[in-house]
Amino acid sequence: MTVAPTRSPDDLLIPRHLGALKPTRLSFARSLTSRMLHQRWQIERLRFALDERGRGEALYRVHAPGWVLDFVVFGQELVGDDERTDRIIGRRWDMYAALLEGEATAERVEQTRRELPKLYAGRAAPGTLVWARSNRSARLFEHVVASLSAGRQPDVERVVEVGYLMRNTGLDANGTFGTRSFLAYEPDHPVRGPYHGQMLAAYLMREYGYDLAEHVARSRSRRAVPLHPAIRRYLGVGNSSGLGLVLWVNAHPRLVDRWLELRERALSMIKAKEIRGDPAQQRQLLGWLDRYTTYKSHDRTRYEHFTSAATIARDLVQIRDRLLAFAEPHAAGGAAPPTWAAFCAALPAHLDRESLETFHALLIEVYPEVADALDPYHVAPDALDIVPEMPVGELCALLHTEYRWALRLDMAAPNARHYFWYKSVEAEEPRRGQRDGVVPGVDLALDLPSDAQRLDADLAAVPERTSVAAFLARFPAHRWTVQRLQGLAGLSYHSPRMNMLDRAFVPAHVIRLVNASFYGLEKTQDVSERWVRGIIHHGAPLPEEIAGGTTDDWMYPPAPQV
Amino acid sequence: MADVLRVSVRELRVVVERVLIGAGLPRGCVPAAVDLVLYAELLGGDALAFLRAQLPALERADPARVVLLRDGPGTIVLDAAGQPSLLAGPTALDLACAQARAQGAGVAVVLDPLGLPLLRALPTLAARRGLLGFVAIAAGRAPGDGPGHPDSRVVAPCPAADRPDASAVAALAAPGAAGAMLASIGGDTGLADLLSAVARQVAAAGDRSAGASEGHCVLVCVDLGVQTPRPEAPACTAIGPAHAATEPPAGLAGRPHGGLEDGRAVAAADHLLARALRAGIAIPSDLWWSLFERGNETLSPASERSRMDAGPPPGEVD
């Protein structure tokens, strides 16, 4: 297949550009939903023993081909505001839950009830995939309950403004707290895609939130009505992510590279296609542009460092207009048929980066077979191999070729080392503080520019033919830097071009890369530079629709009509 | 019987990493040291207990005192000078691997490392790089022992779970890659001869380490021509499913992809890790929680100021 060139890492890996990437079919929330729809999973509520305030226990069962997964929920009610926090430092929640392989035995339920509240001091029951916890939305839950109990639907404006009833505060899996290691999932495991277990837990959290709201409303009034299906479908699960995702990106460069590579590869394959090749696809793209423009026109989210919804909506209208003109058959004969690459190259330079990435995401939507064919490749090795026999001359050349950006940064400049990164004893929450000594701690930042510069200086002190092994015997402190350098050699998209210590560095861009592009969250909003809110499963099909195999085009939902 | 709990590979890595950082090991040395502890634990336990016991020494560690006395073309000699094997082990492995890749075989002697038992993991780590590894460990003299060689024996020619299959042994016995190594250490052909030759190396190293209180180890790496696949830049035509690029480990029979585990890949030969990923790692509860607490000393204390260093104020909810 013909492909257009992929983008330069020096462009794509600028944090602001990474943060502009949008969810696509390749994002994990999307790929899980596609799998559920394709296989027509069934979700049933087996038990719902909660009191009038939502305290008690519930059990949901997921039927996937050859597998049963149980989601056991413990409902609580946080009364005082001092107990409620969106951050992982919370120690009490409105609900906590576990996603278990197989049917939940009384013993495993009891172990979950006892151990989960201990978090890091707790041990998950055997066969636990995910530990989850969430709170009721402080802005919407009570409004929904009050409305339903009064016999009416909640105010759609408020529903659209908030976007969720339950707010996730933690989804832990892959070995954490003794949960099953992702690598050990069986070949036919239903959640063997990256983060599919966490995304399924979030989906069930969403379902529980609806059942909880209706239950509490019914407890208050016999006039209570159920939540309208259009609102249920519209709402997702609230989420906030912080600095930990920047540390995650640093720790998993090969996965970051693979996931970005797949996205860029899909785009380049699509961009090589002729625009006039299939009029139906043109119409489909116009439809997506219209839907997204409407979606953004309803977006009430306030963005700080990110582009406003109005700007994106305005740009998309421009792109739509140009598309209509561009797709017309050229009057002059002999010209090469226009491709998507040519179309994108001809877009006005003043278009916002997020608008362009939105268009890219919609383009991928029009050619689902391209993304779907690449999706299985998301599961990739992540280890970094050292090459001890490499001569240091070769290592030096590699350093100067692939880390030129890091060698050029002035780490002695004022504010270049303004911050240090650490984890707090409070739920191990990652934090970023000024390097003034007020908060003591171990610096967890990846100072790639300084590491590269120090390595460069020491490499110059040994003959070029010296082996890396001998070099490291003399300079052992460089070992991890060398391993990272060699293990990532030849890969394009592994390391954001950033100095995360710098006073001007905005972590929200990198956090958003993971939240939006990788996980698939919508309406990702930055708060205080280092905190990103968003919505998981925004507009996702309801269980009955999944069981029925509804079409997989549920994204960018319009405001619900009730 | 002591209370035992099962921890995941990921948890063990995190806790050991924190313990080592907290002990002051240079950050660049930590990941390789974590691997050494992990595999030593997988090979038979006690590595974590050993780590806990060695913490005071780790806090005094000085990597600069580990000196490369001789870097081939014959036997490599590394003087650990009583420094922790967590520092000297990865260096020895790198040196022996480099020599094996260049010459077919590499032999590294580590003199006087503190924490010899952890070096049992080196053959498994060599196997992860596609090399056949052997290690012979000679414990140091107990206080009051008279002069003479310490007891020299091959204690870990190859861990059972990573024992080469018949074809690998046959390849070793044949002239060729192994032959170069045997020639370099004065051996003949065949596995038994190889092990004898290794034992002679141990004895010879014992002569050099006459003043070494901690003993010594000999690491032999043989390149059988089975290179660990290097990561390739994924291209549209070259990229393939992970299961095409990575053979499933036997411990994960039927698994169609290399998969992930906290950012680590499972090498084809890595049965030990595969087993640990499936079943977890059994650790005495008190040992685990003591290391867990020790690792948590790298976490910053709670304070109002610190809480402002992350997301919105705790009272601000959405």
CSV table of N, CA and C in Angstrom, one decimal, chain A residues 188-292:
chain,number,residue,atom,x,y,z
A,188,ASP,N,-7.3,-15.6,24.8
A,188,ASP,CA,-8.7,-15.2,24.5
A,188,ASP,C,-9.4,-14.3,25.5
A,189,HIS,N,-8.5,-13.7,26.3
A,189,HIS,CA,-9.0,-12.9,27.4
A,189,HIS,C,-9.8,-11.7,26.9
A,190,PRO,N,-11.0,-11.4,27.4
A,190,PRO,CA,-11.8,-10.3,26.8
A,190,PRO,C,-11.2,-8.9,27.0
A,191,VAL,N,-10.3,-8.7,27.9
A,191,VAL,CA,-9.8,-7.4,28.1
A,191,VAL,C,-8.2,-7.4,27.9
A,192,ARG,N,-7.8,-8.1,26.9
A,192,ARG,CA,-6.4,-8.3,26.7
A,192,ARG,C,-5.8,-7.1,25.9
A,193,GLY,N,-6.6,-6.2,25.5
A,193,GLY,CA,-6.0,-5.0,24.8
A,193,GLY,C,-5.5,-4.0,25.9
A,194,PRO,N,-4.6,-3.2,25.6
A,194,PRO,CA,-4.1,-2.2,26.6
A,194,PRO,C,-5.2,-1.4,27.3
A,195,TYR,N,-5.2,-1.4,28.6
A,195,TYR,CA,-6.2,-0.6,29.3
A,195,TYR,C,-7.6,-1.0,29.1
A,196,HIS,N,-7.9,-2.1,28.5
A,196,HIS,CA,-9.3,-2.5,28.3
A,196,HIS,C,-9.9,-2.9,29.6
A,197,GLY,N,-9.2,-3.5,30.5
A,197,GLY,CA,-9.7,-3.8,31.8
A,197,GLY,C,-10.2,-2.6,32.6
A,198,GLN,N,-9.3,-1.6,32.6
A,198,GLN,CA,-9.7,-0.3,33.3
A,198,GLN,C,-10.9,0.4,32.6
A,199,MET,N,-10.9,0.3,31.3
A,199,MET,CA,-12.0,1.0,30.5
A,199,MET,C,-13.3,0.2,30.8
A,200,LEU,N,-13.2,-1.1,30.9
A,200,LEU,CA,-14.5,-1.8,31.2
A,200,LEU,C,-14.9,-1.5,32.6
A,201,ALA,N,-14.0,-1.4,33.5
A,201,ALA,CA,-14.4,-1.0,34.9
A,201,ALA,C,-15.1,0.4,34.9
A,202,ALA,N,-14.5,1.3,34.1
A,202,ALA,CA,-15.1,2.6,34.0
A,202,ALA,C,-16.5,2.5,33.4
A,203,TYR,N,-16.7,1.7,32.4
A,203,TYR,CA,-18.0,1.5,31.8
A,203,TYR,C,-19.0,1.0,32.8
A,204,LEU,N,-18.6,0.1,33.6
A,204,LEU,CA,-19.5,-0.5,34.6
A,204,LEU,C,-19.8,0.5,35.7
A,205,MET,N,-18.8,1.3,36.0
A,205,MET,CA,-18.9,2.4,37.0
A,205,MET,C,-20.0,3.4,36.5
A,206,ARG,N,-20.0,3.6,35.2
A,206,ARG,CA,-21.0,4.5,34.6
A,206,ARG,C,-22.4,3.9,34.8
A,207,GLU,N,-22.5,2.6,34.5
A,207,GLU,CA,-23.8,1.9,34.6
A,207,GLU,C,-24.3,1.9,36.1
A,208,TYR,N,-23.4,1.7,37.0
A,208,TYR,CA,-23.8,1.7,38.4
A,208,TYR,C,-24.3,3.1,38.8
A,209,GLY,N,-23.6,4.1,38.3
A,209,GLY,CA,-24.1,5.5,38.6
A,209,GLY,C,-25.5,5.8,38.2
A,210,TYR,N,-25.9,5.3,37.1
A,210,TYR,CA,-27.3,5.4,36.6
A,210,TYR,C,-28.3,4.7,37.6
A,211,ASP,N,-27.9,3.4,37.9
A,211,ASP,CA,-28.7,2.6,38.7
A,211,ASP,C,-28.8,3.2,40.1
A,212,LEU,N,-27.7,3.8,40.6
A,212,LEU,CA,-27.7,4.4,41.9
A,212,LEU,C,-28.6,5.6,42.0
A,213,ALA,N,-28.5,6.5,41.0
A,213,ALA,CA,-29.3,7.7,40.9
A,213,ALA,C,-30.8,7.3,40.9
A,214,GLU,N,-31.1,6.4,40.1
A,214,GLU,CA,-32.5,6.0,40.0
A,214,GLU,C,-33.0,5.4,41.4
A,215,HIS,N,-32.1,4.6,41.9
A,215,HIS,CA,-32.5,3.9,43.2
A,215,HIS,C,-32.7,5.0,44.3
A,216,VAL,N,-31.8,5.9,44.4
A,216,VAL,CA,-31.9,6.9,45.5
A,216,VAL,C,-33.2,7.8,45.2
A,217,ALA,N,-33.4,8.1,43.9
A,217,ALA,CA,-34.6,8.9,43.6
A,217,ALA,C,-35.9,8.1,44.0
A,218,ARG,N,-35.9,6.8,43.7
A,218,ARG,CA,-37.1,6.0,44.0
A,218,ARG,C,-37.3,5.9,45.5
A,219,SER,N,-36.2,5.9,46.3
A,219,SER,CA,-36.2,5.9,47.7
A,219,SER,C,-36.8,7.1,48.3
A,220,ARG,N,-36.7,8.2,47.6
A,220,ARG,CA,-37.2,9.5,48.0
A,220,ARG,C,-38.6,9.7,47.7
A,221,SER,N,-39.1,9.2,46.6
A,221,SER,CA,-40.4,9.5,46.1
A,221,SER,C,-41.0,8.4,45.3
A,222,ARG,N,-42.3,8.1,45.5
A,222,ARG,CA,-42.9,7.1,44.6
A,222,ARG,C,-43.2,7.7,43.3
A,223,ARG,N,-43.1,9.0,43.1
A,223,ARG,CA,-43.3,9.6,41.8
A,223,ARG,C,-42.1,9.5,40.9
A,224,ALA,N,-41.0,9.0,41.4
A,224,ALA,CA,-39.7,9.0,40.7
A,224,ALA,C,-39.8,8.3,39.3
A,225,VAL,N,-39.1,8.9,38.4
A,225,VAL,CA,-39.1,8.3,37.0
A,225,VAL,C,-37.6,7.9,36.7
A,226,PRO,N,-37.5,6.9,35.8
A,226,PRO,CA,-36.1,6.5,35.4
A,226,PRO,C,-35.5,7.6,34.5
A,227,LEU,N,-34.2,7.5,34.5
A,227,LEU,CA,-33.4,8.4,33.7
A,227,LEU,C,-33.6,8.1,32.2
A,228,HIS,N,-33.8,9.2,31.4
A,228,HIS,CA,-34.1,9.0,30.0
A,228,HIS,C,-32.9,8.3,29.3
A,229,PRO,N,-33.2,7.3,28.4
A,229,PRO,CA,-32.1,6.6,27.8
A,229,PRO,C,-31.2,7.5,27.0
A,230,ALA,N,-31.7,8.6,26.5
A,230,ALA,CA,-30.8,9.6,25.7
A,230,ALA,C,-29.8,10.2,26.6
A,231,ILE,N,-30.2,10.5,27.9
A,231,ILE,CA,-29.3,11.1,28.8
A,231,ILE,C,-28.3,10.0,29.3
A,232,ARG,N,-28.8,8.8,29.5
A,232,ARG,CA,-27.9,7.8,29.9
A,232,ARG,C,-26.8,7.6,28.9
A,233,ARG,N,-27.2,7.6,27.6
A,233,ARG,CA,-26.3,7.4,26.6
A,233,ARG,C,-25.3,8.5,26.4
A,234,TYR,N,-25.8,9.7,26.7
A,234,TYR,CA,-24.9,10.9,26.5
A,234,TYR,C,-23.8,11.0,27.6
A,235,LEU,N,-24.2,10.7,28.8
A,235,LEU,CA,-23.3,10.9,29.9
A,235,LEU,C,-22.1,9.8,29.8
A,236,GLY,N,-21.0,10.2,30.4
A,236,GLY,CA,-19.9,9.3,30.5
A,236,GLY,C,-19.4,9.2,32.0
A,237,VAL,N,-18.2,8.9,32.2
A,237,VAL,CA,-17.6,8.9,33.5
A,237,VAL,C,-16.6,10.0,33.6
A,238,GLY,N,-16.6,10.8,34.6
A,238,GLY,CA,-15.7,11.9,34.8
A,238,GLY,C,-14.3,11.3,35.2
A,239,ASN,N,-13.3,12.1,34.8
A,239,ASN,CA,-11.9,11.6,35.1
A,239,ASN,C,-11.0,12.8,35.3
A,240,SER,N,-10.1,12.7,36.2
A,240,SER,CA,-9.0,13.7,36.3
A,240,SER,C,-7.7,12.9,36.3
A,241,SER,N,-6.7,13.4,35.6
A,241,SER,CA,-5.4,12.8,35.6
A,241,SER,C,-4.4,13.9,35.9
A,242,GLY,N,-3.3,13.5,36.6
A,242,GLY,CA,-2.3,14.5,37.0
A,242,GLY,C,-0.9,14.1,36.5
A,243,LEU,N,0.0,14.5,37.3
A,243,LEU,CA,1.4,14.4,36.9
A,243,LEU,C,1.9,13.0,36.7
A,244,GLY,N,1.2,12.1,37.3
A,244,GLY,CA,1.7,10.7,37.1
A,244,GLY,C,1.8,10.2,35.7
A,245,LEU,N,1.0,10.8,34.8
A,245,LEU,CA,1.0,10.3,33.4
A,245,LEU,C,2.3,10.9,32.7
A,246,VAL,N,2.8,11.9,33.2
A,246,VAL,CA,4.1,12.4,32.6
A,246,VAL,C,5.2,11.4,33.0
A,247,LEU,N,5.2,11.0,34.2
A,247,LEU,CA,6.1,10.0,34.7
A,247,LEU,C,5.9,8.6,33.9
A,248,TRP,N,4.7,8.3,33.6
A,248,TRP,CA,4.4,7.1,32.9
A,248,TRP,C,5.0,7.2,31.5
A,249,VAL,N,4.8,8.3,30.8
A,249,VAL,CA,5.4,8.5,29.5
A,249,VAL,C,6.9,8.3,29.5
A,250,ASN,N,7.5,8.8,30.6
A,250,ASN,CA,9.0,8.7,30.7
A,250,ASN,C,9.4,7.2,30.9
A,251,ALA,N,8.6,6.5,31.6
A,251,ALA,CA,8.9,5.1,31.9
A,251,ALA,C,8.6,4.1,30.8
A,252,HIS,N,7.8,4.5,29.9
A,252,HIS,CA,7.4,3.5,28.8
A,252,HIS,C,7.6,4.1,27.4
A,253,PRO,N,8.9,4.4,27.1
A,253,PRO,CA,9.1,5.1,25.8
A,253,PRO,C,8.8,4.2,24.6
A,254,ARG,N,9.0,2.9,24.7
A,254,ARG,CA,8.7,2.0,23.6
A,254,ARG,C,7.2,1.9,23.3
A,255,LEU,N,6.4,1.9,24.4
A,255,LEU,CA,5.0,1.9,24.2
A,255,LEU,C,4.5,3.2,23.6
A,256,VAL,N,5.0,4.3,24.1
A,256,VAL,CA,4.7,5.6,23.6
A,256,VAL,C,5.0,5.7,22.1
A,257,ASP,N,6.2,5.2,21.8
A,257,ASP,CA,6.6,5.2,20.4
A,257,ASP,C,5.6,4.3,19.5
A,258,ARG,N,5.3,3.1,20.0
A,258,ARG,CA,4.5,2.2,19.2
A,258,ARG,C,3.1,2.8,19.0
A,259,TRP,N,2.6,3.4,20.1
A,259,TRP,CA,1.2,3.9,20.0
A,259,TRP,C,1.1,5.1,19.1
A,260,LEU,N,2.1,6.0,19.2
A,260,LEU,CA,2.1,7.1,18.3
A,260,LEU,C,2.4,6.7,16.9
A,261,GLU,N,3.3,5.7,16.7
A,261,GLU,CA,3.7,5.2,15.4
A,261,GLU,C,2.4,4.7,14.7
A,262,LEU,N,1.6,3.9,15.4
A,262,LEU,CA,0.4,3.3,14.8
A,262,LEU,C,-0.5,4.4,14.4
A,263,ARG,N,-0.7,5.4,15.2
A,263,ARG,CA,-1.6,6.5,14.9
A,263,ARG,C,-1.1,7.2,13.6
A,264,GLU,N,0.2,7.5,13.6
A,264,GLU,CA,0.8,8.2,12.5
A,264,GLU,C,0.7,7.4,11.2
A,265,ARG,N,1.0,6.1,11.4
A,265,ARG,CA,1.0,5.2,10.3
A,265,ARG,C,-0.4,5.1,9.7
A,266,ALA,N,-1.4,5.0,10.5
A,266,ALA,CA,-2.8,5.0,10.0
A,266,ALA,C,-3.1,6.3,9.2
A,267,LEU,N,-2.6,7.4,9.7
A,267,LEU,CA,-2.9,8.6,9.1
A,267,LEU,C,-2.1,8.7,7.7
A,268,SER,N,-0.9,8.2,7.7
A,268,SER,CA,-0.1,8.3,6.5
A,268,SER,C,-0.7,7.4,5.4
A,269,MET,N,-1.2,6.3,5.8
A,269,MET,CA,-1.8,5.4,4.8
A,269,MET,C,-3.1,6.0,4.3
A,270,ILE,N,-3.8,6.7,5.1
A,270,ILE,CA,-5.1,7.3,4.6
A,270,ILE,C,-4.8,8.5,3.8
A,271,LYS,N,-3.8,9.2,4.2
A,271,LYS,CA,-3.4,10.5,3.4
A,271,LYS,C,-3.0,10.1,2.0
A,272,ALA,N,-2.5,8.9,1.8
A,272,ALA,CA,-2.1,8.6,0.4
A,272,ALA,C,-3.3,8.3,-0.5
A,273,LYS,N,-4.4,8.2,0.1
A,273,LYS,CA,-5.6,7.8,-0.7
A,273,LYS,C,-6.1,9.1,-1.5
A,274,GLU,N,-6.7,8.8,-2.6
A,274,GLU,CA,-7.3,9.8,-3.5
A,274,GLU,C,-8.6,10.3,-2.9
A,275,ILE,N,-8.8,11.6,-2.9
A,275,ILE,CA,-10.0,12.2,-2.3
A,275,ILE,C,-11.2,11.8,-3.1
A,276,ARG,N,-11.0,11.8,-4.4
A,276,ARG,CA,-12.2,11.5,-5.3
A,276,ARG,C,-12.4,10.0,-5.5
A,277,GLY,N,-11.6,9.2,-4.7
A,277,GLY,CA,-11.7,7.8,-5.0
A,277,GLY,C,-13.1,7.2,-4.6
A,278,ASP,N,-13.7,7.7,-3.6
A,278,ASP,CA,-15.0,7.2,-3.2
A,278,ASP,C,-15.9,8.3,-2.7
A,279,PRO,N,-16.8,8.7,-3.5
A,279,PRO,CA,-17.7,9.8,-3.1
A,279,PRO,C,-18.4,9.5,-1.8
A,280,ALA,N,-18.7,8.3,-1.6
A,280,ALA,CA,-19.4,8.0,-0.3
A,280,ALA,C,-18.6,8.3,0.9
A,281,GLN,N,-17.3,8.2,0.8
A,281,GLN,CA,-16.4,8.5,1.9
A,281,GLN,C,-16.3,10.0,2.1
A,282,GLN,N,-16.4,10.7,0.9
A,282,GLN,CA,-16.4,12.2,1.0
A,282,GLN,C,-17.6,12.6,1.8
A,283,ARG,N,-18.8,12.1,1.4
A,283,ARG,CA,-20.0,12.4,2.1
A,283,ARG,C,-19.9,12.1,3.6
A,284,GLN,N,-19.3,10.9,3.9
A,284,GLN,CA,-19.2,10.5,5.3
A,284,GLN,C,-18.3,11.5,6.0
A,285,LEU,N,-17.3,11.9,5.4
A,285,LEU,CA,-16.4,12.9,6.1
A,285,LEU,C,-17.1,14.2,6.3
A,286,LEU,N,-17.8,14.6,5.4
A,286,LEU,CA,-18.6,15.9,5.6
A,286,LEU,C,-19.6,15.7,6.7
A,287,GLY,N,-20.2,14.5,6.8
A,287,GLY,CA,-21.1,14.2,7.9
A,287,GLY,C,-20.4,14.3,9.3
A,288,TRP,N,-19.2,13.7,9.3
A,288,TRP,CA,-18.4,13.8,10.6
A,288,TRP,C,-18.0,15.2,10.9
A,289,LEU,N,-17.7,16.0,9.9
A,289,LEU,CA,-17.3,17.4,10.2
A,289,LEU,C,-18.5,18.1,10.8
A,290,ASP,N,-19.7,17.9,10.2
A,290,ASP,CA,-20.9,18.5,10.7
A,290,ASP,C,-21.2,18.1,12.1
A,291,ARG,N,-21.0,16.8,12.4
A,291,ARG,CA,-21.3,16.3,13.7
A,291,ARG,C,-20.4,16.9,14.7
A,292,TYR,N,-19.1,16.9,14.4
A,292,TYR,CA,-18.1,17.4,15.3
A,292,TYR,C,-18.3,18.9,15.6
